[in-house]
Amino acid sequence: MRKVLIVDEVHPSMAEGLTNLGFEVETRTDLTLTEFVSILPNYEGLVVRSKFKITADILTNTTLTFIARAGAGLDLLDVDACLSRGIAVFSANEGNSDAVAEHVIGQLLSLAHKLHTSDTEVRHGLWEREGNRGFELKGKTIGIIGYGNMGKAVASRLACFGMTILAYDKYTPSADYPATMEQLFEQADIVSLHIPLTSETRGLVSIEFLASFKKPIILINSSRGPIAPLEPLLHGLRTSRIKGLALDVLPNEKLSTWSPVEKELFAEIAAYPATIFSPHVAGWTTESYYKINEVLLEKIKSHFQL
């Protein structure tokens, strides 16, 4: 029987679903990297989330036929190395697009209506109405960079707010809201990032990038942290190129490993009232936890014609 190794905490339906497809499943979430590498040659399939970075070296002596990532984004997998070895790679971007869209809109509404700061003030006995005057999304222009599952989900919901939507995707242009980056630079009030982390997108948000916008923007990043490094974000806040910032991701999400420079940069950014943060949970809902497995199991079933 073909064996599959699950190395991350995933919804129990994954093991059950793989078993129903005829695989022998073993869940080992306690493995160290050394232990993981030593036993991997015993398996045909691998289910991961973010515990290990799957490099070409790790794949050298394996007989894997597929790797399923329980989430969106494949930046922790050497996809080229997988494909060169005939290993099919599956991700579940479709499984958490609804969750991401709702999270992004929640953060945007919080910034627009100052919900995060006014809540804190009222809890501390302050009743400041004028200082918490917000603005409406209706009539504003949002530029969506990346028009895959996440970008489309955000656009479909924000259309109901009476916003102008501009969507730019270098590789799969939007048929619904097609735009160039020049149009985003010219018109956007809000920018939401929905692109994978690649050598091309790493550091995309730079001082030069922010200076290209004709108006100060609200910037939302729920994709990957290294796309928007802390230094240009702080510069954007200091120079008012960024008037609001919502981050679900950070360049270094292992907070215990932060250097003094990283700590200082983040502290300065967080001191701005028009900032809001969450710990990489945009796609992390009760429903998406299950839907991600549904998507992956269907892809595995289709690939092997089971």
XYZ file of C-alpha atoms in Angstrom:
306
model
C 0.000 0.000 0.000
C 1.246 3.508 -0.842
C 2.337 5.416 2.251
C 1.786 9.092 3.003
C 3.460 11.096 5.762
C 1.701 14.038 7.426
C 4.203 16.225 9.306
C 2.086 19.234 10.299
C -1.074 19.700 12.303
C -3.928 19.522 9.779
C -7.627 18.848 10.072
C -8.294 15.163 10.893
C -10.256 14.845 7.652
C -6.955 14.743 5.744
C -5.845 11.411 7.196
C -9.336 10.013 6.854
C -9.652 11.203 3.269
C -6.279 9.797 2.223
C -7.129 6.490 3.831
C -10.386 6.385 1.883
C -8.380 6.967 -1.305
C -6.328 3.855 -0.573
C -3.231 5.322 1.067
C -1.605 4.193 4.292
C -1.277 7.317 6.389
C 1.151 8.098 9.176
C 0.991 11.381 11.118
C 4.274 12.489 12.711
C 4.075 16.068 13.898
C 6.838 15.521 16.458
C 9.687 14.999 13.999
C 12.886 17.010 14.028
C 14.329 17.964 10.662
C 16.971 15.243 10.917
C 14.382 12.603 11.747
C 12.134 13.842 8.947
C 14.885 13.587 6.340
C 15.888 10.110 7.519
C 12.403 8.564 7.192
C 11.127 10.463 4.138
C 12.393 7.832 1.633
C 9.797 5.427 3.100
C 6.865 7.427 1.746
C 5.240 8.110 -1.604
C 3.290 11.156 -0.469
C 3.923 14.067 1.877
C 1.509 16.511 3.486
C 3.106 19.682 4.873
C 2.075 23.104 6.004
C 5.031 25.185 7.166
C 7.067 23.068 9.588
C 9.870 22.257 7.144
C 11.288 23.949 4.089
C 11.425 21.299 1.379
C 14.678 21.834 -0.517
C 16.307 19.985 -3.389
C 18.729 18.344 -0.941
C 15.890 16.913 1.131
C 14.331 15.413 -1.999
C 17.550 13.759 -3.224
C 16.971 10.219 -1.936
C 13.176 10.183 -1.845
C 10.664 8.277 -3.928
C 7.886 10.798 -3.466
C 5.231 11.088 -6.150
C 3.375 14.021 -4.591
C 3.609 16.777 -1.997
C 0.442 18.445 -0.757
C 0.743 21.783 1.027
C -2.139 22.431 3.388
C -2.427 26.119 2.596
C -1.773 28.699 -0.070
C 1.649 29.588 -1.396
C 4.554 27.331 -2.258
C 7.486 29.468 -1.163
C 8.618 26.798 1.331
C 8.897 24.205 -1.433
C 11.513 24.012 -4.167
C 8.887 23.502 -6.856
C 11.400 23.223 -9.705
C 13.256 20.468 -7.855
C 9.975 18.655 -7.270
C 8.881 18.824 -10.878
C 12.310 17.770 -12.170
C 11.949 14.616 -10.074
C 8.419 13.953 -11.248
C 6.864 14.943 -7.926
C 3.414 16.484 -8.301
C 2.850 19.538 -6.108
C -0.568 20.535 -4.813
C -1.623 23.627 -2.867
C -5.023 24.701 -1.633
C -5.339 28.375 -2.521
C -9.030 27.861 -3.205
C -9.614 26.552 0.297
C -8.971 29.752 2.231
C -9.753 32.514 -0.268
C -13.067 33.316 1.440
C -11.329 33.607 4.798
C -8.602 35.874 3.405
C -11.119 38.137 1.700
C -13.151 38.604 4.870
C -10.023 39.241 6.919
C -8.718 41.870 4.494
C -12.059 43.650 4.479
C -12.210 43.479 8.266
C -8.815 45.131 8.566
C -9.723 47.748 5.960
C -12.992 48.632 7.693
C -11.202 48.844 11.030
C -8.701 51.332 9.615
C -11.336 53.327 7.742
C -13.603 53.685 10.762
C -10.858 53.646 13.422
C -12.461 50.705 15.177
C -9.202 49.382 16.580
C -8.188 52.668 18.226
C -11.627 53.852 19.337
C -12.284 50.524 21.060
C -9.100 50.919 23.078
C -9.950 54.513 23.977
C -13.464 53.709 25.186
C -12.128 50.813 27.262
C -9.831 53.342 28.938
C -12.593 55.846 29.628
C -12.061 58.170 26.651
C -15.083 59.321 24.624
C -13.422 61.126 21.703
C -15.852 61.414 18.791
C -14.136 63.904 16.490
C -10.773 62.206 16.801
C -12.377 58.955 15.656
C -14.148 60.344 12.609
C -13.594 57.775 9.858
C -14.100 57.688 6.106
C -16.323 55.629 3.820
C -15.094 53.062 1.322
C -17.759 54.021 -1.187
C -16.226 56.033 -3.988
C -12.662 55.007 -3.159
C -10.390 53.139 -5.555
C -8.695 49.915 -4.524
C -5.780 48.487 -6.457
C -5.480 44.720 -6.133
C -2.050 43.367 -7.052
C -2.396 39.691 -7.887
C -5.684 38.408 -9.258
C -5.709 34.749 -8.323
C -8.112 33.140 -5.886
C -7.460 35.653 -3.111
C -7.542 38.759 -5.272
C -10.763 37.687 -6.954
C -12.416 36.943 -3.611
C -11.516 40.388 -2.280
C -12.712 42.127 -5.452
C -16.050 40.321 -5.548
C -16.869 41.466 -2.033
C -15.626 45.032 -2.296
C -17.670 45.580 -5.453
C -20.705 45.694 -3.160
C -19.199 48.664 -1.325
C -19.459 50.924 -4.364
C -15.713 51.063 -4.836
C -13.752 51.363 -8.058
C -11.684 48.198 -8.429
C -8.445 47.994 -10.373
C -6.751 44.605 -10.575
C -3.234 44.070 -11.864
C -1.730 40.650 -12.469
C 1.383 40.311 -14.610
C 0.720 36.687 -15.524
C -3.063 36.237 -15.432
C -4.617 39.629 -16.210
C -8.050 40.285 -14.795
C -10.961 40.048 -17.202
C -13.214 41.713 -14.625
C -11.201 44.754 -13.526
C -8.152 44.934 -15.833
C -5.603 47.602 -14.993
C -1.950 48.433 -15.458
C 0.412 49.268 -12.619
C 0.518 52.804 -13.987
C -3.239 53.061 -13.443
C -2.842 51.820 -9.886
C -0.092 54.363 -9.251
C -2.310 57.118 -10.610
C -5.664 56.264 -9.043
C -5.403 53.940 -6.034
C -6.471 55.025 -2.552
C -5.995 51.504 -1.176
C -3.616 48.741 -2.289
C -4.028 45.082 -1.344
C -1.294 42.545 -2.102
C -2.237 39.012 -3.179
C 0.904 37.713 -4.856
C 3.202 34.765 -4.107
C 6.677 35.246 -2.711
C 9.174 34.794 -5.540
C 12.532 36.269 -6.466
C 10.555 38.785 -8.512
C 8.165 39.888 -5.745
C 10.562 39.830 -2.789
C 11.018 43.448 -1.721
C 8.400 44.685 -4.194
C 7.239 47.311 -1.718
C 10.209 49.643 -1.762
C 10.656 53.371 -1.187
C 10.537 53.821 -4.959
C 7.372 51.734 -5.236
C 5.579 53.817 -2.615
C 6.766 57.070 -4.176
C 5.120 56.047 -7.462
C 1.607 56.491 -6.055
C 0.058 59.882 -6.723
C -1.947 59.757 -3.501
C -1.161 58.514 0.002
C -2.417 54.930 0.244
C -3.686 52.396 2.692
C -1.522 49.315 2.172
C -2.731 45.823 3.048
C -0.473 42.779 2.946
C -1.953 39.351 3.570
C 0.356 37.511 1.160
C 3.950 37.105 2.375
C 5.985 39.331 4.665
C 9.211 39.657 2.631
C 7.219 41.281 -0.179
C 6.956 44.367 2.036
C 10.101 44.855 4.169
C 9.850 46.913 7.340
C 12.274 49.674 6.283
C 10.231 51.017 3.342
C 7.015 50.606 5.344
C 8.384 52.827 8.096
C 9.644 55.319 5.530
C 6.192 55.346 3.940
C 4.556 56.107 7.274
C 7.077 58.796 8.168
C 6.621 60.563 4.829
C 2.828 60.048 4.766
C 3.072 57.995 1.565
C 1.286 55.340 3.638
C -1.711 56.694 5.546
C -2.858 53.311 6.804
C -1.184 49.911 7.101
C -2.687 46.472 7.670
C -0.290 43.544 7.986
C -1.247 39.923 8.483
C 2.312 38.873 7.643
C 5.795 40.047 8.590
C 9.214 39.567 6.968
C 10.308 37.553 10.013
C 7.435 35.884 11.811
C 9.622 34.198 14.426
C 9.375 37.099 16.839
C 11.693 35.477 19.374
C 14.537 35.694 16.842
C 14.165 39.405 16.081
C 17.328 41.444 16.089
C 17.460 44.793 17.914
C 17.041 46.493 14.524
C 13.917 44.474 13.714
C 12.463 45.244 17.139
C 13.089 48.945 16.750
C 11.662 49.082 13.235
C 8.491 47.287 14.251
C 8.066 49.383 17.400
C 8.236 52.576 15.345
C 5.723 51.231 12.815
C 3.345 50.034 15.540
C 3.430 53.458 17.200
C 1.398 54.876 14.316
C -2.316 54.715 15.174
C -3.301 53.888 11.573
C -1.683 50.461 11.707
C -3.234 47.099 12.434
C -1.623 43.669 12.717
C -2.600 40.002 12.919
C -0.409 36.879 13.248
C -0.698 35.353 9.748
C -4.283 34.243 10.316
C -6.106 35.778 7.349
C -6.790 32.348 5.894
C -6.985 30.645 9.282
C -10.661 30.058 10.024
C -12.620 27.087 11.322
C -14.116 26.637 7.870
C -10.908 27.027 5.870
C -9.158 24.483 8.109
C -11.535 21.893 6.672
C -11.945 23.313 3.145
C -8.192 23.235 2.532
C -8.282 19.458 2.985
C -11.267 19.123 0.651
C -9.369 20.953 -2.086
C -6.187 18.914 -1.642
C -7.966 15.575 -1.503
C -9.864 16.368 -4.679
C -6.625 17.314 -6.455
C -4.895 14.131 -5.291
C -7.865 12.028 -6.320
C -7.965 13.653 -9.758
C -4.198 13.396 -10.293
C -4.076 9.674 -9.529
C -7.515 9.035 -11.102
C -8.706 7.338 -7.943
